[in-house]
CSV table of C-alpha atoms and ligand atoms in Angstrom, one decimal:
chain,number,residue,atom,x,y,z
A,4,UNK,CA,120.7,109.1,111.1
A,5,UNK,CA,117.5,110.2,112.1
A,6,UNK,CA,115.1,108.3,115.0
A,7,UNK,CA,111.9,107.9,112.8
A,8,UNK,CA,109.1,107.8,115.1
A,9,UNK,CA,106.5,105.4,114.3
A,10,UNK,CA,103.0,107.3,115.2
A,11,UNK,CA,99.7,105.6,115.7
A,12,UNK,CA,96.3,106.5,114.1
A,13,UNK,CA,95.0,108.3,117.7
A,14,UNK,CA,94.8,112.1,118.5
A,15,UNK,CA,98.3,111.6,120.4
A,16,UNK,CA,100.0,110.6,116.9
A,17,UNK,CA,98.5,113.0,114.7
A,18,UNK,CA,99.6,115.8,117.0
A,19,UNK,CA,102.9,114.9,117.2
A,20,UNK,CA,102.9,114.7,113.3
A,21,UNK,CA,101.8,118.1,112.9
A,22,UNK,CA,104.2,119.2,115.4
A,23,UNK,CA,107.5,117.6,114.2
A,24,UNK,CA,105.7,119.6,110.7
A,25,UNK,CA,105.4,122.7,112.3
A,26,UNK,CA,109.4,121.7,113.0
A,27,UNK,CA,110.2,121.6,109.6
A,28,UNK,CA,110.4,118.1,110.1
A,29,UNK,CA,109.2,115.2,107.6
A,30,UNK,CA,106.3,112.7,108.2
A,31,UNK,CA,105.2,109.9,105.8
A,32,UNK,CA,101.5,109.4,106.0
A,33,UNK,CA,99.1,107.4,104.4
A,34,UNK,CA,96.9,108.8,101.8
A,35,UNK,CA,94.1,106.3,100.2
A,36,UNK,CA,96.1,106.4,96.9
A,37,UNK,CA,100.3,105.5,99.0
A,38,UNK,CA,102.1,106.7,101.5
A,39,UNK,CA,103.0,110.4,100.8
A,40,UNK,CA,106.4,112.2,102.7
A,41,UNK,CA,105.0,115.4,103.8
A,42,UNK,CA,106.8,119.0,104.6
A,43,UNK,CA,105.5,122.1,104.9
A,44,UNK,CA,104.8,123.3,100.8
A,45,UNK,CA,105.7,126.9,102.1
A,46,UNK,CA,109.3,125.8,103.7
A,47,UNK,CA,112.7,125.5,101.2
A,48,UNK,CA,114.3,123.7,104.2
A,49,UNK,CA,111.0,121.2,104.4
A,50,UNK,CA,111.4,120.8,100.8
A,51,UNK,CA,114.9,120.5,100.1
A,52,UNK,CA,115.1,117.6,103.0
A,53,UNK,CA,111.5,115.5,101.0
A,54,UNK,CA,114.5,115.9,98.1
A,55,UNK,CA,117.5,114.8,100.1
A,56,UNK,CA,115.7,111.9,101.9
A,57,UNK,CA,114.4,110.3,98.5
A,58,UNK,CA,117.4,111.1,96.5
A,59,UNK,CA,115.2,112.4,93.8
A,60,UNK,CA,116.1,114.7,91.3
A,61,UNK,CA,115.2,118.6,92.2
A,62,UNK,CA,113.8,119.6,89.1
A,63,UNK,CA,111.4,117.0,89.5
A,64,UNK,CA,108.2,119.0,91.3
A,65,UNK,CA,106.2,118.1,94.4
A,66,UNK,CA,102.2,117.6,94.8
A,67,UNK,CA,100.7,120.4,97.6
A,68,UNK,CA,98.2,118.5,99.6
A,69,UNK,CA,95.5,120.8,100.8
A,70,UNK,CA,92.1,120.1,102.9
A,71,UNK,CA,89.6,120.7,100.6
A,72,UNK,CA,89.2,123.0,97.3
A,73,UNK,CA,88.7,126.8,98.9
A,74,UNK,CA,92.3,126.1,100.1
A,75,UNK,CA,93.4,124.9,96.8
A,76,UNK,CA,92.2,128.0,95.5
A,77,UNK,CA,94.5,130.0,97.3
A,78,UNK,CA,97.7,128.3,95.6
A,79,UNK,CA,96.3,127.9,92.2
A,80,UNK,CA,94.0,129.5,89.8
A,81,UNK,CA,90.6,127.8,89.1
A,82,UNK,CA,88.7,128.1,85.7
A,83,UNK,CA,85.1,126.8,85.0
A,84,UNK,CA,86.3,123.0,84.0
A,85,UNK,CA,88.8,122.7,87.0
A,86,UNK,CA,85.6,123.9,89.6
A,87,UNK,CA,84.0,121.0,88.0
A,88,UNK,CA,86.5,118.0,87.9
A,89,UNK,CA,87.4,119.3,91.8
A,90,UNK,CA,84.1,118.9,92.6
A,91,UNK,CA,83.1,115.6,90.8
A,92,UNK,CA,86.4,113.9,92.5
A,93,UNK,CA,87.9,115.4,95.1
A,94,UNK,CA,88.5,114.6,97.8
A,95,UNK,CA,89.9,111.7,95.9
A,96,UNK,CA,93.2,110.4,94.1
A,97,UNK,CA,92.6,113.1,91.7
A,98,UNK,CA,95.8,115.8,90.8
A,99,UNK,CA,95.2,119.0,89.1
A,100,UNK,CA,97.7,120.8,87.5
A,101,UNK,CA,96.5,124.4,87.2
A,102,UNK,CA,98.2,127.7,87.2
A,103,UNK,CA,100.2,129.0,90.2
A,104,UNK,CA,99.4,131.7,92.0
A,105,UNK,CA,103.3,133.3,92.7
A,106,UNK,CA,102.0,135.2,96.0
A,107,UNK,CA,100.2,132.2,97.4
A,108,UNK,CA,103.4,131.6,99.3
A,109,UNK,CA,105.3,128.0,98.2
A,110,UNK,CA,108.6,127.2,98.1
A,111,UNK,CA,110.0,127.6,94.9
A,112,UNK,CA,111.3,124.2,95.0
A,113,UNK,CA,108.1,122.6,95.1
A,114,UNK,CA,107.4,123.5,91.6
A,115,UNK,CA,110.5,123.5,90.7
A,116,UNK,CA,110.2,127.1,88.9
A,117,UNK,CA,107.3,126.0,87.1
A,118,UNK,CA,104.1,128.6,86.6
A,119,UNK,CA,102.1,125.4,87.2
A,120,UNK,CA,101.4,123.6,90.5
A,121,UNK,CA,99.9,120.1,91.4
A,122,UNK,CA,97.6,120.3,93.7
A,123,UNK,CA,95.4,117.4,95.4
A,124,UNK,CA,92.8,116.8,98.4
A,125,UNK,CA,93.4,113.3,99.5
A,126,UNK,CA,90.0,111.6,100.6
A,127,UNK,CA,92.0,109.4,103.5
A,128,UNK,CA,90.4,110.0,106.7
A,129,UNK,CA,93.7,110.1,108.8
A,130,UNK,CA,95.7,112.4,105.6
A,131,UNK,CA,92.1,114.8,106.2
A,132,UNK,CA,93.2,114.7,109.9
A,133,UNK,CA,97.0,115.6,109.5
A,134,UNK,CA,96.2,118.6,107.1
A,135,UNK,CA,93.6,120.0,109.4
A,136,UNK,CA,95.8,119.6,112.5
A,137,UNK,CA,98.9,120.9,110.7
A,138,UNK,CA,96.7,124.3,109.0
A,139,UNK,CA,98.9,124.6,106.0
A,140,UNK,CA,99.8,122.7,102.4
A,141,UNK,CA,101.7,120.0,102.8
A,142,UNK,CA,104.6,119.2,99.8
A,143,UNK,CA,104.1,115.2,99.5
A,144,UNK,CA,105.2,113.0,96.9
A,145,UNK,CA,105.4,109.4,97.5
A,146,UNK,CA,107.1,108.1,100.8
A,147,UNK,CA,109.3,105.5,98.4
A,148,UNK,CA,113.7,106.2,97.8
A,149,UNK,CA,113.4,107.7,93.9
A,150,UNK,CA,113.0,105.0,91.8
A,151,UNK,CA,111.9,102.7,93.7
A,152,UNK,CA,108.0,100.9,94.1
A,153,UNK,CA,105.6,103.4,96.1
A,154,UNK,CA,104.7,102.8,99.2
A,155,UNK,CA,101.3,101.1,100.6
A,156,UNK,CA,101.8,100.1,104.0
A,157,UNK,CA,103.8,101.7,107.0
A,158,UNK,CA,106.4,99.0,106.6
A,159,UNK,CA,107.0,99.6,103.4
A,160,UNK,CA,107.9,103.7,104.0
A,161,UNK,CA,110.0,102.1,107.3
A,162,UNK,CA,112.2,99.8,105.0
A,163,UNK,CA,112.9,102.5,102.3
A,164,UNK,CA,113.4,105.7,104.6
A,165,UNK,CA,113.8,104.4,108.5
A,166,UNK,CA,116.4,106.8,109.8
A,167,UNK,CA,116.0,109.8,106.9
A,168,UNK,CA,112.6,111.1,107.7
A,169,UNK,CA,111.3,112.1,111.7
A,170,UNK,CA,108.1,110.2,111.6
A,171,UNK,CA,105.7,107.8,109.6
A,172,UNK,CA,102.0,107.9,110.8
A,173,UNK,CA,100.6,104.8,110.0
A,174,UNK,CA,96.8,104.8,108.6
A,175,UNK,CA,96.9,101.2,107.4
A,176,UNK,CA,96.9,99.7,104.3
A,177,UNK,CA,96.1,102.0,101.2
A,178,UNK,CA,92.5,101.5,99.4
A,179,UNK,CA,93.3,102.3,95.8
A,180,UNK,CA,96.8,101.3,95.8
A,181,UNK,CA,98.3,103.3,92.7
A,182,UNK,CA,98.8,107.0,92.5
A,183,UNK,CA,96.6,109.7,92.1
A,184,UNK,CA,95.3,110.6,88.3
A,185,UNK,CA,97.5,113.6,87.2
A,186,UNK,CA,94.9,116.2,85.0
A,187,UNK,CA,96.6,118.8,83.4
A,188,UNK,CA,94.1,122.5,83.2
A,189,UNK,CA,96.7,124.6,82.0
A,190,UNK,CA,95.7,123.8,78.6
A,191,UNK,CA,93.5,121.6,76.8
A,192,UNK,CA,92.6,118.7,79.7
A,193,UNK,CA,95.6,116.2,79.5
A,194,UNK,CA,96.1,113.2,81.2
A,195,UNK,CA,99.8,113.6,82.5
A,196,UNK,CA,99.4,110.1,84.5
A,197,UNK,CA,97.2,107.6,84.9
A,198,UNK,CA,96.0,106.6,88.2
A,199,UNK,CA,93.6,106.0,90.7
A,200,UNK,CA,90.6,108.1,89.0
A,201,UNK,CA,90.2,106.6,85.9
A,202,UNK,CA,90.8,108.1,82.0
A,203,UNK,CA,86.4,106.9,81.5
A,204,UNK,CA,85.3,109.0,84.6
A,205,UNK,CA,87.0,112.1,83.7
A,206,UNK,CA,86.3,112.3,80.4
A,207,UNK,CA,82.5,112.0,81.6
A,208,UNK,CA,82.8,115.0,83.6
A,209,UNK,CA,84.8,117.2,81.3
A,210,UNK,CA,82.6,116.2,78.1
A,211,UNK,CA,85.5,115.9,76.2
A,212,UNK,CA,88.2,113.6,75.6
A,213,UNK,CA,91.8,113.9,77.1
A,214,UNK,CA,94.7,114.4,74.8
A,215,UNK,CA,97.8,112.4,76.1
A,216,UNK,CA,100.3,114.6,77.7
A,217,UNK,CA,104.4,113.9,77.9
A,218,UNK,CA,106.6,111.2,76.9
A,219,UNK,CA,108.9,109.6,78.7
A,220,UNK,CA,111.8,111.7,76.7
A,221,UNK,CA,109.9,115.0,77.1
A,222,UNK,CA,107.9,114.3,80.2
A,223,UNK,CA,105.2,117.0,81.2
A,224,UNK,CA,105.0,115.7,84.4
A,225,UNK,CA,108.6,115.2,85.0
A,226,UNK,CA,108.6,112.3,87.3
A,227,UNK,CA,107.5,110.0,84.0
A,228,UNK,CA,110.6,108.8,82.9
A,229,UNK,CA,110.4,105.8,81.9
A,230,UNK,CA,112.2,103.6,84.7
A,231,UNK,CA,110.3,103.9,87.9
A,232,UNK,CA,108.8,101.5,90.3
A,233,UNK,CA,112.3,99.8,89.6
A,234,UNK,CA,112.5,96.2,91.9
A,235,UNK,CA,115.8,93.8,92.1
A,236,UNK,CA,114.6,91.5,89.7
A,237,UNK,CA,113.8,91.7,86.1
A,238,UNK,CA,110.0,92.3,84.9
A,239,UNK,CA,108.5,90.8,81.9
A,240,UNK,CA,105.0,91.4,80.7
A,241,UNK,CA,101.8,90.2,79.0
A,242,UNK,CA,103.1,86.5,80.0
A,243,UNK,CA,100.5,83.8,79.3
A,244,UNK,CA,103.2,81.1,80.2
A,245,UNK,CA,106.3,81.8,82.4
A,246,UNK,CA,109.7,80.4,82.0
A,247,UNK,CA,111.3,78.4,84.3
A,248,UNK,CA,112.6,80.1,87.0
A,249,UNK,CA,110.1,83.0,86.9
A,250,UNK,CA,108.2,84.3,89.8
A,251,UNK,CA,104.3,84.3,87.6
A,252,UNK,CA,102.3,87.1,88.9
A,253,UNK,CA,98.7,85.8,87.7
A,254,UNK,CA,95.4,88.5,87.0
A,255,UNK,CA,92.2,86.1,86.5
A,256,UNK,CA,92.9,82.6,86.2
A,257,UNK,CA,96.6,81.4,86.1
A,258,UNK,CA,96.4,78.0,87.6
A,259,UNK,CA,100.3,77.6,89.2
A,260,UNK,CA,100.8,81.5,89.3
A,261,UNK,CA,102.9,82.1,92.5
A,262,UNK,CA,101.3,85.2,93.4
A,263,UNK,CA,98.2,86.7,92.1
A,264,UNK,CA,96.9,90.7,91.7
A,265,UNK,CA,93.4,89.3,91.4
A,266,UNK,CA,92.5,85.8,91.6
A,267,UNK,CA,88.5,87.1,90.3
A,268,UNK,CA,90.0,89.6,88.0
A,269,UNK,CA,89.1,92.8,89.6
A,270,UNK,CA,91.0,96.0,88.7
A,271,UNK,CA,89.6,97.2,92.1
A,272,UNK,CA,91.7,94.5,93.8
A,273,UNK,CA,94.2,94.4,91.8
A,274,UNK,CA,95.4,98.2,91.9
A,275,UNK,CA,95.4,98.1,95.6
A,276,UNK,CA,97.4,94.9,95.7
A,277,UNK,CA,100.1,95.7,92.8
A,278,UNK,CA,102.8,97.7,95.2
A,279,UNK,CA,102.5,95.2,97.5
A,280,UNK,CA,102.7,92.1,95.5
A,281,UNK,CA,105.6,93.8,93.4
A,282,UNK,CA,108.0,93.9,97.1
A,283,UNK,CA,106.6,90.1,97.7
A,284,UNK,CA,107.5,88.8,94.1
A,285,UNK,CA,110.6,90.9,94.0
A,286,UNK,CA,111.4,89.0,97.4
A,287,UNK,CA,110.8,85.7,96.2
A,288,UNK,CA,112.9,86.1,93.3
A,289,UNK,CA,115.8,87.2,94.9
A,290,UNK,CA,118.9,88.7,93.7
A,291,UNK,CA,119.4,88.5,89.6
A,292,UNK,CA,115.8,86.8,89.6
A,293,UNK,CA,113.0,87.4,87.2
A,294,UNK,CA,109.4,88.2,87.7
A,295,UNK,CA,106.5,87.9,84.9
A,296,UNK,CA,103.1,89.1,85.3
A,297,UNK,CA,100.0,88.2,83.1
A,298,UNK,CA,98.4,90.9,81.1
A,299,UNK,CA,95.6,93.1,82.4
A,300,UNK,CA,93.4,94.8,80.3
A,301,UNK,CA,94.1,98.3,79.4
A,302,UNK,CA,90.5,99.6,80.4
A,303,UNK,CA,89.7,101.9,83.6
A,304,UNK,CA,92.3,101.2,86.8
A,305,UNK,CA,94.2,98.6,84.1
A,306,UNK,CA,95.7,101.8,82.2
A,307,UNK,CA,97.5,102.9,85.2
A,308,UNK,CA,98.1,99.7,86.7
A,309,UNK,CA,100.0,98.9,82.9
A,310,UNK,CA,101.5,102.2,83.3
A,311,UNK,CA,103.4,101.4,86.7
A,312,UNK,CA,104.0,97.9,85.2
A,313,UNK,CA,105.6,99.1,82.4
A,314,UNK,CA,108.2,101.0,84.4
A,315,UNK,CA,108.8,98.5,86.4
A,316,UNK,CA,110.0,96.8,83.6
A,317,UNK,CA,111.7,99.7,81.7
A,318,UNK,CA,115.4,99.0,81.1
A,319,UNK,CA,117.4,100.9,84.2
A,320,UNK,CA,118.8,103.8,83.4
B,421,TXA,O1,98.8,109.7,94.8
B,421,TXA,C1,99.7,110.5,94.7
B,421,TXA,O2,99.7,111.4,93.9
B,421,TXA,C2,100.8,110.5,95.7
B,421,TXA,C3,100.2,110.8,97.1
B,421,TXA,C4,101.3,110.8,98.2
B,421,TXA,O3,99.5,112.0,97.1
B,421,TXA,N1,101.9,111.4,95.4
B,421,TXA,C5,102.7,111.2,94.3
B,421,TXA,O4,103.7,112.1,94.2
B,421,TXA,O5,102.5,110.3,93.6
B,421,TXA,P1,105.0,111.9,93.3
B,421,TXA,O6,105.9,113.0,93.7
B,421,TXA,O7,105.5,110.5,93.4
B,421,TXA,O8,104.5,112.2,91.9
B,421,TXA,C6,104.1,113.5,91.5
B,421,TXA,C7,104.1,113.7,90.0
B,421,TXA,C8,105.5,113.6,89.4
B,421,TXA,O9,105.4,112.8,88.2
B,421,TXA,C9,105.7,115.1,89.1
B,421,TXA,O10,106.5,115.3,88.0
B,421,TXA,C10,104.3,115.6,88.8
B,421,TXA,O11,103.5,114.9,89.8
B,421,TXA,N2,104.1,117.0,88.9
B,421,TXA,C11,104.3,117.8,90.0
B,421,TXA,N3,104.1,119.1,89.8
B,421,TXA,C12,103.8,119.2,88.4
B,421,TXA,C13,103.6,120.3,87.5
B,421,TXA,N4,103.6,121.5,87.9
B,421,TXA,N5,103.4,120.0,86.2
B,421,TXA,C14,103.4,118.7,85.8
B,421,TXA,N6,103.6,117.6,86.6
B,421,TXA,C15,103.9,117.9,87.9
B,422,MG,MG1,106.4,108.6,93.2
C-alpha cells in the first residue's frame, strides 16, 4: 500500500505533482474530459506501474498528454489534415492517432509496439498547469481500475485507486464528462471512439466523412472491447417504462425516473453527468440490482454517450 496524497488546486499541489512525476511516481489529475493517471510517457517503470495500478491489459496502449501541438510534433508525425483538426480542437477532448516518431523517446510500453501513438492536449486549466510544471509527455489513460466507470471527480479516482497511485490532484468536477474523441490519421480519417468532440464537428473540419474504425472483436483502438464502464448492477437500455425493481435513469421527461442525465434534455448536461450518475444508480441498486436508462438520441455528444452506455451494459466477459 501506497499513501496517496490528496493535492489541492494551488501552486503548492501542482509542484508536488510534478515532483512525485519527476519520481517516477503516478498522479491522477483532472482533465476537462476525466480524471487521467499520469507517468512520465518516456519512463517503462512509470508506465508499467499506470498498468499494474489499473490492472489493465499491457497490450492495450496509453494516450501522451502534451502542452500544446509543437510538442506533439516531436512524438508524432503531422500531415496537412492532422495540422488542421489540431488546430480546430485542440486544446480540447480531441485524440489523434498519428504516426510515431521511434526517436522521440517513449516508452515502448506506451504504444504497446505500435508505429502509431495517441496523442492529446487536454484544454483543463489545472491538466495545462501539471504538463508545464512537469516539462515532459505525460502517459495518462483514465484514473478508473480496468473495467470499471471513468472517473469525474477526485473521489471517484480515491475509491478506485487510494493506496496504488502516490497522488490525485484534484481540479474539480470534469466539464465534458466522457472521454476524448479518438481520430485516427494514419489512414483515411477514422473515428476509433466517440467522445467528447463530436462525429458533426469533425467531419466539418476535415470536409469529409469518417469511416468507422474497429470492432469490438478486432478493436483498432484496443481498449474497445465491448464490456467497459462495467457497474455492480445490470444495465438495460432504450427503456420507456422500467420494471419493478429497476433504478430508471430518465433523459427529458421521465416523470418517476429515480435519477436523471438531463431533466431539459441536454447532451451538454448529460455527458458530463453520465459517470457520475452511473456510481449513484449503481449505488442505489445495490448488489444483484438492475439499472435502466431511457434512450438518448444518437446525434452529436449522444453517440458517445450510447457508446459508454452500451458497454456498460455489454455481457461481462
Ligand atoms: O479523455 C481521455 O482520452 C482520457 C483523459 C485522461 O485524457 N484518457 C483516456 O484514456 O480515455 P484510456 O486509456 O482510458 O483510453 C485510451 C484509448 C484506448 O481505447 C486505447 O486502446 C486507445 O486510446 N489507443 C491508445 N493508443 C492507440 C493507438 N496507437 N492506436 C489506436 N488506439 C490507441
Ligand atoms: Mg478508460
Amino acid at each position: 500500500m501506497i499513501a496517496t496524497e490528496d493535492l489541492t488546486n494551488s501552486p503548492q499541489g501542482i509542484a508536488r505533482a510534478a515532483e512525485i512525476l519527476r519520481a517516477e511516481g503516478l498522479v491522477a489529475f483532472s482533465t476537462e474530459t476525466v480524471y487521467g493517471l499520469g507517468g512520465d510517457a518516456r519512463s517503462d517503470r512509470a508506465v508499467a506501474r499506470i498498468f499494474d495500478a489499473k490492472g489493465r491489459p499491457r497490450f492495450n496502449p496509453l494516450i501522451v498528454h502534451v502542452p500544446d501541438v509543437a510538442a506533439a510534433r516531436h512524438y508524432a508525425r503531422f500531415d496537412a489534415r492532422a495540422e488542421q483538426v489540431a488546430a480546430a480542437f485542440w486544446p480540447g477532448p480531441l485524440t489523434l492517432v498519428l504516426p510515431l516518431r521511434p526517436e522521440a523517446g517513449l516508452s515502448d510500453l506506451v504504444t504497446a509496439g505500435l508505429e502509431t501513438v495517441a496523442i492529446r492536449v487536454p484544454a483543463h486549466p489545472l491538466a495545462q498547469a501539471l504538463l508545464r510544471a512537469f516539462d515532459g509527455p505525460l502517459a495518462a489513460p483514465s484514473a478508473n481500475p480496468s473495467g470499471k466507470v471513468s472517473p469525474t471527480r477526485a473521489d471517484h479516482v480515491r475509491a478506485g485507486l487510494a493506496g496504488r497511485i502516490e497522488g490525485i490532484l484534484d481540479g474539480g468536477a470534469c466539464a465534458v464528462g466522457v472521454e476524448s474523441t479518438i481520430l485516427g490519421l494514419d489512414g483515411a480519417p477514422s473515428l476509433l471512439r466517440p467522445g467528447g468532440v463530436t462525429v458533426e464537428a469533425l467531419e466539418a473540419v476535415l470536409g469529409v466523412g469518417l469511416v468507422s474504425g474497429g470492432s469490438a472483436e478486432r478493436p483498432n483502438a484496443p481498449g474497445q472491447l465491448a464490456s467497459h464502464y462495467a457497474p455492480g448492477a445490470a444495465v438495460r437500455l432504450d427503456v420507456h417504462e422500467p420494471e419493478a425493481g429497476e433504478v430508471w435513469v430518465g433523459f427529458g421527461p421521465c416523470p418517476g425516473a429515480a435519477l436523471s442525465l438531463s431533466e431539459t434534455g441536454d447532451l451538454v448536461e448529460a455527458a458530463a453527468r453520465l459517470f457520475h450518475v452511473l456510481r449513484e444508480a449503481d449505488q442505489r441498486a445495490g448488489a444483484g440490482g438492475r439499472i435502466a436508462f431511457a434512450p438518448v438520441p444518437e446525434v452529436g455528444l449522444g453517440r458517445a454517450i450510447n457508446d459508454r452506455l452500451r458497454r456498460a451494459a455489454a455481457p461481462r466477459g
